[in-house]
Coordinates of C-alpha atoms and ligand atoms in Angstrom, one line a residue:
X4 CA -13.4 22.4 -16.1
X5 CA -13.3 24.3 -13.0
X6 CA -10.3 24.2 -11.7
X7 CA -11.5 26.5 -8.3
X8 CA -14.2 23.7 -7.3
X9 CA -12.0 20.9 -8.0
X10 CA -9.6 22.3 -5.7
X11 CA -12.3 23.2 -3.2
X12 CA -13.0 19.6 -3.5
X13 CA -9.7 18.0 -3.1
X14 CA -8.8 20.0 -0.5
X15 CA -11.8 19.1 1.3
X16 CA -11.2 15.3 1.2
X17 CA -14.3 14.4 -0.7
X18 CA -14.1 10.5 -2.1
X19 CA -17.1 8.3 -3.6
X20 CA -19.2 7.8 0.0
X21 CA -20.9 4.8 -2.1
X22 CA -18.3 2.9 -3.0
X23 CA -14.7 2.1 -2.7
X24 CA -13.8 5.8 -1.9
X25 CA -12.6 6.9 -5.0
X26 CA -11.1 10.8 -4.7
X27 CA -14.0 13.2 -6.5
X28 CA -11.4 15.6 -7.6
X29 CA -9.8 13.2 -10.6
X30 CA -13.2 11.8 -10.9
X31 CA -14.8 15.1 -12.1
X32 CA -11.4 15.8 -13.9
X33 CA -13.2 15.0 -17.7
X34 CA -15.8 16.0 -19.8
X35 CA -19.4 14.5 -19.7
X36 CA -23.2 14.9 -20.8
X37 CA -24.5 13.8 -17.5
X38 CA -24.0 13.9 -13.8
X39 CA -25.9 11.2 -12.0
X40 CA -26.6 11.5 -8.2
X41 CA -26.7 8.0 -7.4
X42 CA -29.8 7.8 -4.8
X43 CA -30.5 4.8 -4.9
X44 CA -29.4 3.0 -1.6
X45 CA -29.8 0.0 -2.9
X46 CA -28.5 -2.3 -0.7
X47 CA -31.3 -3.3 1.9
X48 CA -31.6 -2.2 5.9
X49 CA -29.1 0.8 5.1
X50 CA -30.6 3.8 5.6
X51 CA -28.0 6.5 5.5
X52 CA -28.9 8.4 2.3
X53 CA -32.3 8.2 2.9
X54 CA -32.4 10.5 5.6
X55 CA -29.8 12.6 3.9
X56 CA -31.8 13.2 1.2
X57 CA -34.7 14.2 3.2
X58 CA -32.7 16.7 5.6
X59 CA -30.4 18.3 2.8
X60 CA -32.0 17.8 -0.2
X61 CA -31.0 21.3 -1.4
X62 CA -27.1 20.9 -0.6
X63 CA -27.3 17.6 -2.7
X64 CA -28.7 19.3 -5.3
X65 CA -26.1 22.0 -4.9
X66 CA -23.4 19.4 -5.1
X67 CA -24.6 17.8 -8.6
X68 CA -24.8 21.4 -9.8
X69 CA -21.4 21.7 -9.1
X70 CA -20.4 18.6 -10.0
X71 CA -21.8 19.3 -13.4
X72 CA -20.0 22.5 -13.6
X73 CA -17.0 20.6 -13.5
X74 CA -17.4 18.1 -16.1
X75 CA -19.5 20.9 -18.0
X76 CA -22.6 18.5 -18.1
X77 CA -25.5 19.6 -19.7
X78 CA -27.6 17.1 -17.4
X79 CA -27.9 16.5 -13.8
X80 CA -30.1 13.6 -12.8
X81 CA -31.2 12.6 -9.4
X82 CA -31.9 8.5 -9.5
X83 CA -34.2 7.8 -6.5
X84 CA -36.1 4.6 -5.9
X85 CA -40.1 5.9 -6.2
X86 CA -40.9 3.7 -2.8
X87 CA -38.8 6.7 -0.5
X88 CA -41.6 8.9 -1.1
X89 CA -40.5 11.8 1.8
X90 CA -37.2 12.3 -0.1
X91 CA -38.6 12.1 -4.0
X92 CA -40.8 15.3 -2.5
X93 CA -37.9 17.0 -1.1
X94 CA -35.7 17.0 -4.0
X95 CA -38.4 17.5 -6.3
X96 CA -38.7 21.0 -3.9
X97 CA -34.7 21.0 -4.5
X98 CA -34.5 21.2 -8.3
X99 CA -38.1 23.2 -8.7
X100 CA -37.1 26.0 -10.9
X101 CA -33.4 24.7 -11.8
X102 CA -32.4 24.5 -15.4
X103 CA -31.2 21.0 -16.5
X104 CA -31.7 19.3 -13.2
X105 CA -34.1 16.3 -13.3
X106 CA -35.3 13.6 -10.8
X107 CA -35.4 9.8 -12.4
X108 CA -37.5 7.7 -10.3
X109 CA -36.1 3.9 -10.1
X110 CA -38.1 0.4 -9.4
X111 CA -37.6 -1.1 -5.6
X112 CA -35.0 -3.5 -6.9
X113 CA -31.4 -4.7 -6.2
X114 CA -29.0 -3.5 -7.2
X115 CA -30.7 -0.5 -8.6
X116 CA -27.7 1.5 -7.5
X117 CA -25.0 -0.4 -10.0
X118 CA -23.1 2.4 -12.2
X119 CA -24.2 0.3 -14.9
X120 CA -28.0 -0.1 -13.7
X121 CA -28.3 3.4 -12.9
X122 CA -26.5 4.5 -16.3
X123 CA -28.7 2.3 -18.1
X124 CA -31.7 3.7 -16.4
X125 CA -31.6 7.0 -17.0
X126 CA -29.6 7.1 -20.2
X127 CA -30.2 3.4 -22.1
X128 CA -26.3 3.4 -22.3
X129 CA -23.9 0.6 -21.1
X130 CA -20.3 0.7 -20.6
X131 CA -17.8 -1.0 -22.2
X132 CA -16.3 -4.1 -19.5
X133 CA -13.5 -2.2 -18.2
X134 CA -14.5 1.4 -19.6
X135 CA -14.9 4.1 -17.4
X136 CA -18.7 6.3 -17.6
X137 CA -17.1 9.1 -19.0
X138 CA -17.1 7.1 -21.9
X139 CA -20.4 7.0 -22.4
X140 CA -20.9 10.9 -21.3
X141 CA -21.8 9.7 -17.6
X142 CA -19.9 10.4 -14.5
X143 CA -21.8 9.0 -11.3
X144 CA -22.1 10.6 -7.7
X145 CA -23.3 9.0 -4.7
X146 CA -25.7 11.3 -2.5
X147 CA -23.6 11.6 0.3
X148 CA -20.5 12.7 -2.0
X149 CA -23.0 15.3 -3.9
X150 CA -23.6 16.7 -0.1
X151 CA -19.9 16.2 0.3
X152 CA -19.0 18.4 -3.0
X153 CA -21.6 21.3 -1.5
X154 CA -19.7 21.0 1.9
X155 CA -16.6 21.7 0.4
X156 CA -17.6 24.8 -1.9
X157 CA -17.9 26.4 1.7
X158 CA -14.5 25.4 2.5
X159 CA -16.4 22.5 5.0
X160 CA -14.5 19.1 4.6
X161 CA -15.4 15.7 5.2
X162 CA -15.8 15.1 8.9
X163 CA -18.8 13.3 9.4
X164 CA -21.1 11.1 7.4
X165 CA -24.8 9.2 7.9
X166 CA -24.1 5.4 9.1
X167 CA -27.1 2.9 9.6
X168 CA -26.3 0.7 12.7
X169 CA -29.2 -1.8 12.6
X170 CA -29.8 -5.7 12.3
X171 CA -29.7 -7.8 16.0
X172 CA -29.4 -4.1 17.7
X173 CA -32.3 -2.9 20.6
X174 CA -32.3 0.3 18.9
X175 CA -31.5 0.2 15.7
X176 CA -30.9 4.0 14.1
X177 CA -29.0 6.1 11.9
X178 CA -26.9 8.6 12.9
X179 CA -24.5 11.5 11.2
X180 CA -21.3 9.9 12.9
X181 CA -18.0 11.7 13.4
X182 CA -15.6 10.1 10.7
X183 CA -13.6 7.8 13.0
X184 CA -16.2 6.9 15.7
X185 CA -15.6 3.7 16.9
X186 CA -17.9 0.7 15.4
X187 CA -18.0 -0.7 18.6
X188 CA -19.4 2.9 20.6
X189 CA -22.5 3.1 17.9
X190 CA -23.4 -0.5 18.4
X191 CA -23.6 0.5 22.1
X192 CA -25.4 3.8 20.6
X193 CA -27.8 1.5 19.3
X194 CA -28.6 -0.3 23.0
X195 CA -26.0 -3.3 22.2
X196 CA -26.4 -6.5 20.4
X197 CA -29.2 -8.3 21.3
X198 CA -27.5 -11.4 21.3
X199 CA -24.6 -12.9 23.2
X200 CA -22.3 -14.1 19.8
X201 CA -23.1 -11.9 17.0
X202 CA -21.0 -10.7 14.2
X203 CA -20.5 -7.2 12.4
X204 CA -21.1 -6.3 8.5
X205 CA -19.4 -2.9 7.8
X206 CA -21.3 -1.9 5.0
X207 CA -24.5 -3.2 3.4
X208 CA -25.6 -7.0 3.8
X209 CA -24.7 -8.1 0.3
X210 CA -21.4 -6.2 -0.4
X211 CA -20.2 -5.5 2.5
X212 CA -17.6 -7.4 4.7
X213 CA -17.9 -9.4 8.2
X214 CA -15.4 -8.0 10.4
X215 CA -12.6 -10.1 11.4
X216 CA -12.4 -7.8 15.2
X217 CA -15.4 -5.2 15.4
X218 CA -13.6 -3.9 18.6
X219 CA -11.4 -2.4 16.2
X220 CA -13.4 -0.8 13.7
X221 CA -13.9 2.8 13.0
X222 CA -16.4 5.1 10.6
X223 CA -14.7 6.1 7.5
X224 CA -15.6 8.2 4.5
X225 CA -17.3 4.8 2.9
X226 CA -19.3 3.4 5.6
X227 CA -22.9 3.7 5.4
X228 CA -24.1 1.1 7.5
X229 CA -23.0 -1.5 10.5
X230 CA -25.3 -4.9 10.6
X231 CA -25.4 -6.7 13.7
X232 CA -26.0 -10.6 13.1
X233 CA -26.1 -13.5 15.4
X234 CA -22.8 -15.1 14.3
X235 CA -24.6 -18.3 13.3
X236 CA -26.9 -15.9 11.1
X237 CA -26.6 -18.1 7.2
X238 CA -25.8 -14.6 5.6
X239 CA -22.6 -14.7 8.3
X240 CA -22.1 -18.4 7.3
X241 CA -21.9 -17.9 3.6
X242 CA -19.7 -14.9 3.7
X243 CA -16.6 -16.4 6.2
X244 CA -17.3 -20.2 5.3
X245 CA -13.7 -20.9 3.9
X246 CA -13.6 -21.0 -0.2
X247 CA -11.5 -24.3 -0.1
X248 CA -15.0 -25.5 1.6
X249 CA -16.9 -23.9 -0.8
X250 CA -14.9 -25.5 -3.7
X251 CA -15.4 -29.0 -2.6
X252 CA -19.1 -28.6 -2.0
X253 CA -19.3 -27.1 -5.5
X254 CA -17.5 -29.5 -7.5
X255 CA -20.5 -32.0 -6.5
X256 CA -23.3 -29.5 -6.0
X257 CA -23.1 -27.4 -8.8
X258 CA -25.8 -28.7 -11.5
X259 CA -24.8 -25.9 -14.4
X260 CA -28.5 -25.0 -14.3
X261 CA -27.3 -21.9 -15.3
X262 CA -29.7 -19.9 -13.0
X263 CA -26.8 -17.8 -11.3
X264 CA -26.3 -16.2 -15.0
X265 CA -30.1 -15.5 -15.5
X266 CA -30.5 -13.7 -12.8
X267 CA -27.3 -11.7 -13.1
X268 CA -27.8 -8.1 -13.5
X269 CA -24.4 -7.4 -15.6
X270 CA -25.4 -10.1 -18.0
X271 CA -28.8 -8.9 -18.7
X272 CA -27.5 -5.7 -19.4
X273 CA -25.4 -7.4 -22.3
X274 CA -22.2 -7.3 -20.5
X275 CA -21.2 -10.9 -21.1
X276 CA -20.8 -12.1 -17.6
X277 CA -21.4 -15.5 -16.9
X278 CA -21.4 -17.2 -13.6
X279 CA -21.9 -20.8 -14.4
X280 CA -19.1 -20.8 -16.7
X281 CA -16.9 -20.0 -13.8
X282 CA -18.2 -22.3 -12.0
X283 CA -18.0 -24.8 -15.1
X284 CA -14.4 -23.8 -15.2
X285 CA -14.0 -24.3 -11.7
X286 CA -15.4 -27.3 -10.7
X287 CA -14.8 -29.4 -13.6
X288 CA -11.3 -28.0 -14.1
X289 CA -12.5 -26.8 -17.6
X290 CA -10.9 -23.6 -18.3
X291 CA -11.2 -23.5 -22.0
X292 CA -15.1 -22.6 -21.5
X293 CA -13.8 -19.5 -20.3
X294 CA -11.5 -18.6 -23.2
X295 CA -10.9 -15.3 -22.1
X296 CA -12.2 -13.2 -18.6
X297 CA -15.2 -11.7 -20.2
X298 CA -17.5 -14.4 -18.5
X299 CA -15.7 -12.6 -14.9
X300 CA -14.3 -9.5 -15.9
X301 CA -18.1 -7.3 -15.8
X302 CA -18.9 -8.5 -12.4
X303 CA -19.9 -6.0 -9.8
X304 CA -19.8 -8.2 -6.9
X305 CA -23.5 -7.9 -6.5
X306 CA -23.6 -11.1 -4.8
X307 CA -27.2 -11.7 -6.2
X308 CA -26.2 -14.8 -8.3
X309 CA -24.8 -16.3 -4.8
X310 CA -27.7 -14.9 -2.2
X311 CA -30.6 -15.1 -4.6
X312 CA -30.0 -17.3 -7.4
X313 CA -28.2 -20.5 -6.7
X314 CA -30.9 -22.9 -5.6
X315 CA -27.7 -25.0 -4.3
X316 CA -26.5 -22.9 -1.5
X317 CA -23.2 -22.5 -3.8
X318 CA -21.6 -19.2 -4.0
X319 CA -20.4 -18.4 -7.4
X320 CA -19.7 -14.9 -6.8
X321 CA -17.5 -15.7 -4.0
X322 CA -15.4 -17.4 -7.0
X323 CA -16.5 -15.0 -9.6
X324 CA -14.7 -12.0 -7.3
X325 CA -11.3 -14.1 -6.8
X326 CA -11.3 -15.0 -10.8
X327 CA -11.7 -11.4 -11.3
X328 CA -8.9 -10.1 -9.2
X329 CA -6.8 -12.8 -10.5
X330 CA -7.5 -11.6 -14.0
X331 CA -7.1 -7.9 -13.0
X332 CA -3.8 -8.8 -11.2
X333 CA -2.3 -10.1 -14.4
X334 CA -4.0 -7.0 -16.5
X335 CA -6.1 -9.1 -18.5
X336 CA -8.4 -6.9 -20.5
X337 CA -12.1 -7.4 -21.4
X338 CA -12.5 -7.6 -25.2
X339 CA -16.4 -8.1 -25.1
X340 CA -18.7 -5.8 -27.0
X341 CA -21.5 -5.0 -25.3
X342 CA -24.5 -7.4 -26.4
X343 CA -28.0 -5.7 -26.7
X344 CA -30.1 -5.6 -23.4
X345 CA -32.3 -9.1 -22.7
X346 CA -35.6 -7.3 -23.5
X347 CA -37.0 -9.4 -20.5
X348 CA -34.4 -7.3 -18.1
X349 CA -37.6 -5.9 -16.6
X350 CA -38.9 -9.2 -15.4
X351 CA -36.2 -10.7 -14.1
X352 CA -35.0 -8.0 -11.9
X353 CA -35.1 -9.0 -8.4
X354 CA -36.9 -6.9 -6.0
X355 CA -35.2 -5.9 -2.5
X356 CA -38.0 -7.5 -0.6
X357 CA -36.7 -10.8 -2.4
X358 CA -33.6 -10.4 -1.3
X359 CA -34.4 -9.5 2.1
X360 CA -36.7 -12.6 2.4
X361 CA -33.7 -15.0 0.7
X362 CA -31.3 -13.7 3.2
X363 CA -33.1 -14.1 6.2
X364 CA -33.3 -10.4 7.3
X365 CA -36.9 -10.4 7.1
X366 CA -37.0 -9.3 11.0
X367 CA -34.9 -7.0 10.6
X368 CA -36.4 -4.8 8.1
X369 CA -38.1 -2.4 10.1
X370 CA -37.7 1.4 10.3
X371 CA -34.5 2.5 11.4
X372 CA -35.5 6.1 12.7
X373 CA -32.4 8.9 12.8
X374 CA -31.2 10.2 15.7
X375 CA -29.9 13.7 15.8
X376 CA -29.0 13.8 19.5
X377 CA -26.6 11.8 21.1
X378 CA -23.5 11.8 23.3
X379 CA -20.8 12.5 20.3
X380 CA -17.6 10.1 20.9
X381 CA -14.9 11.5 22.8
X382 CA -12.1 10.0 21.0
X383 CA -11.6 9.0 17.4
X384 CA -9.4 6.7 14.9
X385 CA -8.8 8.1 11.7
X386 CA -7.9 6.0 9.0
X387 CA -4.7 7.2 6.8
X388 CA -6.1 5.5 4.1
X389 CA -10.0 5.5 3.7
X390 CA -9.8 5.8 -0.1
X391 CA -8.4 4.2 -3.7
X392 CA -4.8 5.3 -3.9
X393 CA -2.0 6.0 -1.4
X394 CA -2.5 6.2 2.6
X395 CA -2.1 10.1 3.3
X396 CA 0.9 11.1 5.2
X397 CA 0.1 12.6 8.7
X398 CA 1.3 16.0 9.1
X399 CA 0.6 16.6 12.3
X400 CA 2.6 15.5 15.6
X401 CA 1.5 13.3 19.0
X402 CA 0.9 16.0 21.5
X403 CA -0.3 18.7 19.0
X404 CA -3.5 20.3 19.4
X405 CA -6.3 19.9 16.5
X406 CA -9.8 21.4 16.0
X407 CA -12.5 20.0 13.9
X408 CA -12.1 20.5 10.4
X409 CA -8.4 20.5 10.1
X410 CA -6.1 18.7 7.9
X411 CA -4.2 15.7 9.4
X412 CA -3.0 13.6 6.9
X413 CA -1.7 15.1 3.6
X414 CA -1.9 13.4 -0.1
X415 CA 1.7 12.0 -0.8
X416 CA 3.4 14.1 -3.4
X417 CA 2.0 13.7 -7.2
X418 CA -0.2 10.5 -5.6
X419 CA -3.7 9.5 -6.0
X420 CA -5.4 9.8 -2.8
X421 CA -7.5 12.1 -0.5
X422 CA -6.4 14.1 2.7
X423 CA -8.5 13.3 6.1
X424 CA -9.1 15.7 8.8
X425 CA -9.8 15.8 12.3
X426 CA -13.6 15.4 13.1
X427 CA -13.3 16.5 17.1
X428 CA -11.6 19.2 18.8
X429 CA -8.7 17.0 20.9
X430 CA -5.4 16.3 21.0
X431 CA -3.4 13.9 19.0
X432 CA -2.6 11.0 20.8
X433 CA -1.3 8.6 18.7
X434 CA 0.4 8.5 15.1
X435 CA 0.8 4.9 13.3
X436 CA 1.4 4.0 9.8
X437 CA -2.4 3.2 9.3
X438 CA -4.1 6.3 11.4
X439 CA -4.1 8.9 13.7
X440 CA -5.7 9.0 17.5
X441 CA -7.5 11.8 18.5
X442 CA -9.0 12.2 22.2
X443 CA -11.0 15.3 23.2
X444 CA -8.6 17.3 25.0
Ligands
LIG23 S1 -23.7 -22.1 -9.3 FE1 -25.6 -22.7 -8.8 S2 -27.2 -21.6 -9.9 FE2 -25.0 -21.2 -11.0 S3 -25.2 -23.1 -12.7 FE3 -24.3 -24.0 -10.4 S4 -26.1 -24.7 -9.5 FE4 -26.8 -23.7 -10.9
LIG24 S1 -22.3 -11.4 -8.2 FE1 -23.0 -13.0 -9.4 S2 -25.1 -11.9 -10.0 FE2 -23.6 -9.7 -9.1 S3 -22.9 -8.8 -11.3 FE3 -21.2 -10.7 -10.6 S4 -22.0 -12.6 -11.5 FE4 -23.6 -11.0 -11.7

């Protein structure tokens, strides 16, 4: 374990940029045989990692090597979809001549970036449900995280990240945005919405959440995409319809065809996930079919069963997600031993193209250019909780002058968390329990 590297990563506030924001210095406090960089960027429409890899391949490989040093890994692997040819070439050039670092090409399927999928693709191992990847000798970090690790080695904290703004906007684009930039500002930068009534998904179209108030959303360390869609778009309807209403429909419409389970990528890895059983338990009030929580606990919430699997238009992923949360809250643990991987797994994989068609996103599946020259925001809102763990405690006062990269929120003592930094030069104009507002002086 390389303590000085871990300390730099902690000081820079690096978190898992592709998921829920788990603090990276904690993740790397283990030993592992493999460090895998998740370069899959599997959510449709999002291009933020693609550009990052094309433009910063050397830094990503450097970040990978640092992570390998932290966990004493013998193997470093960059797992990337073969279709991202320019990024593959950039990474190939960056790994050339470097020992123990290689590239693994992935098919263009969803969810290729799921931790279980990517570990299986690279090592042919599966993680028992409820255990960490280190259990099977692996650590997985996102491409943006690897880049931030490399920056941290130069004492540069996380103050920017790549974000794609796309969907029903006039000029979709990807930019490197200061953390804390208002989402409304970025939508304007993308030319504004093309429709009057629109909704905004923060994150990818499938796993992202529909914002309840887009005017009050700000870029965090985990914001990879901002998807604008007409409010009456089917994807928005599916994501926002109440569970009570879904339940009423499911009671009469679920025919137990089992297709949601057949298509489930976690099920095909032998992890025991069975959305049709969860639906059976709910719709027939027959909890006995579940026996334990194994049908739900291994779900990664990819949404495939809902958006592609169910021909009756039901949302098994929403029910399974609710059930999983309730089981975890009750501290129910899985006792499922991984079963052999489905020998037809490759045939079951769902292409990203099919996901795009089924979710009604074909018209938005276009080239999204990277724009490097733009008017930077004059104000930012730095959220005090952009990570798993406790919110940061402000270490500045209202009226203080701050500079870009200055730490403004620290991890509470003995808590899990990640510190936050100002992403612009300016003055602290407001501090609340949730955020710090900074305005250009
Ligand atoms: S939820 Fe849909 S796919 Fe799953 S069993 Fe019911 S009808 Fe079939
Ligand atoms: S969301 Fe559905 S398809 Fe995805 S892992 Fe969970 S049960 Fe399987």
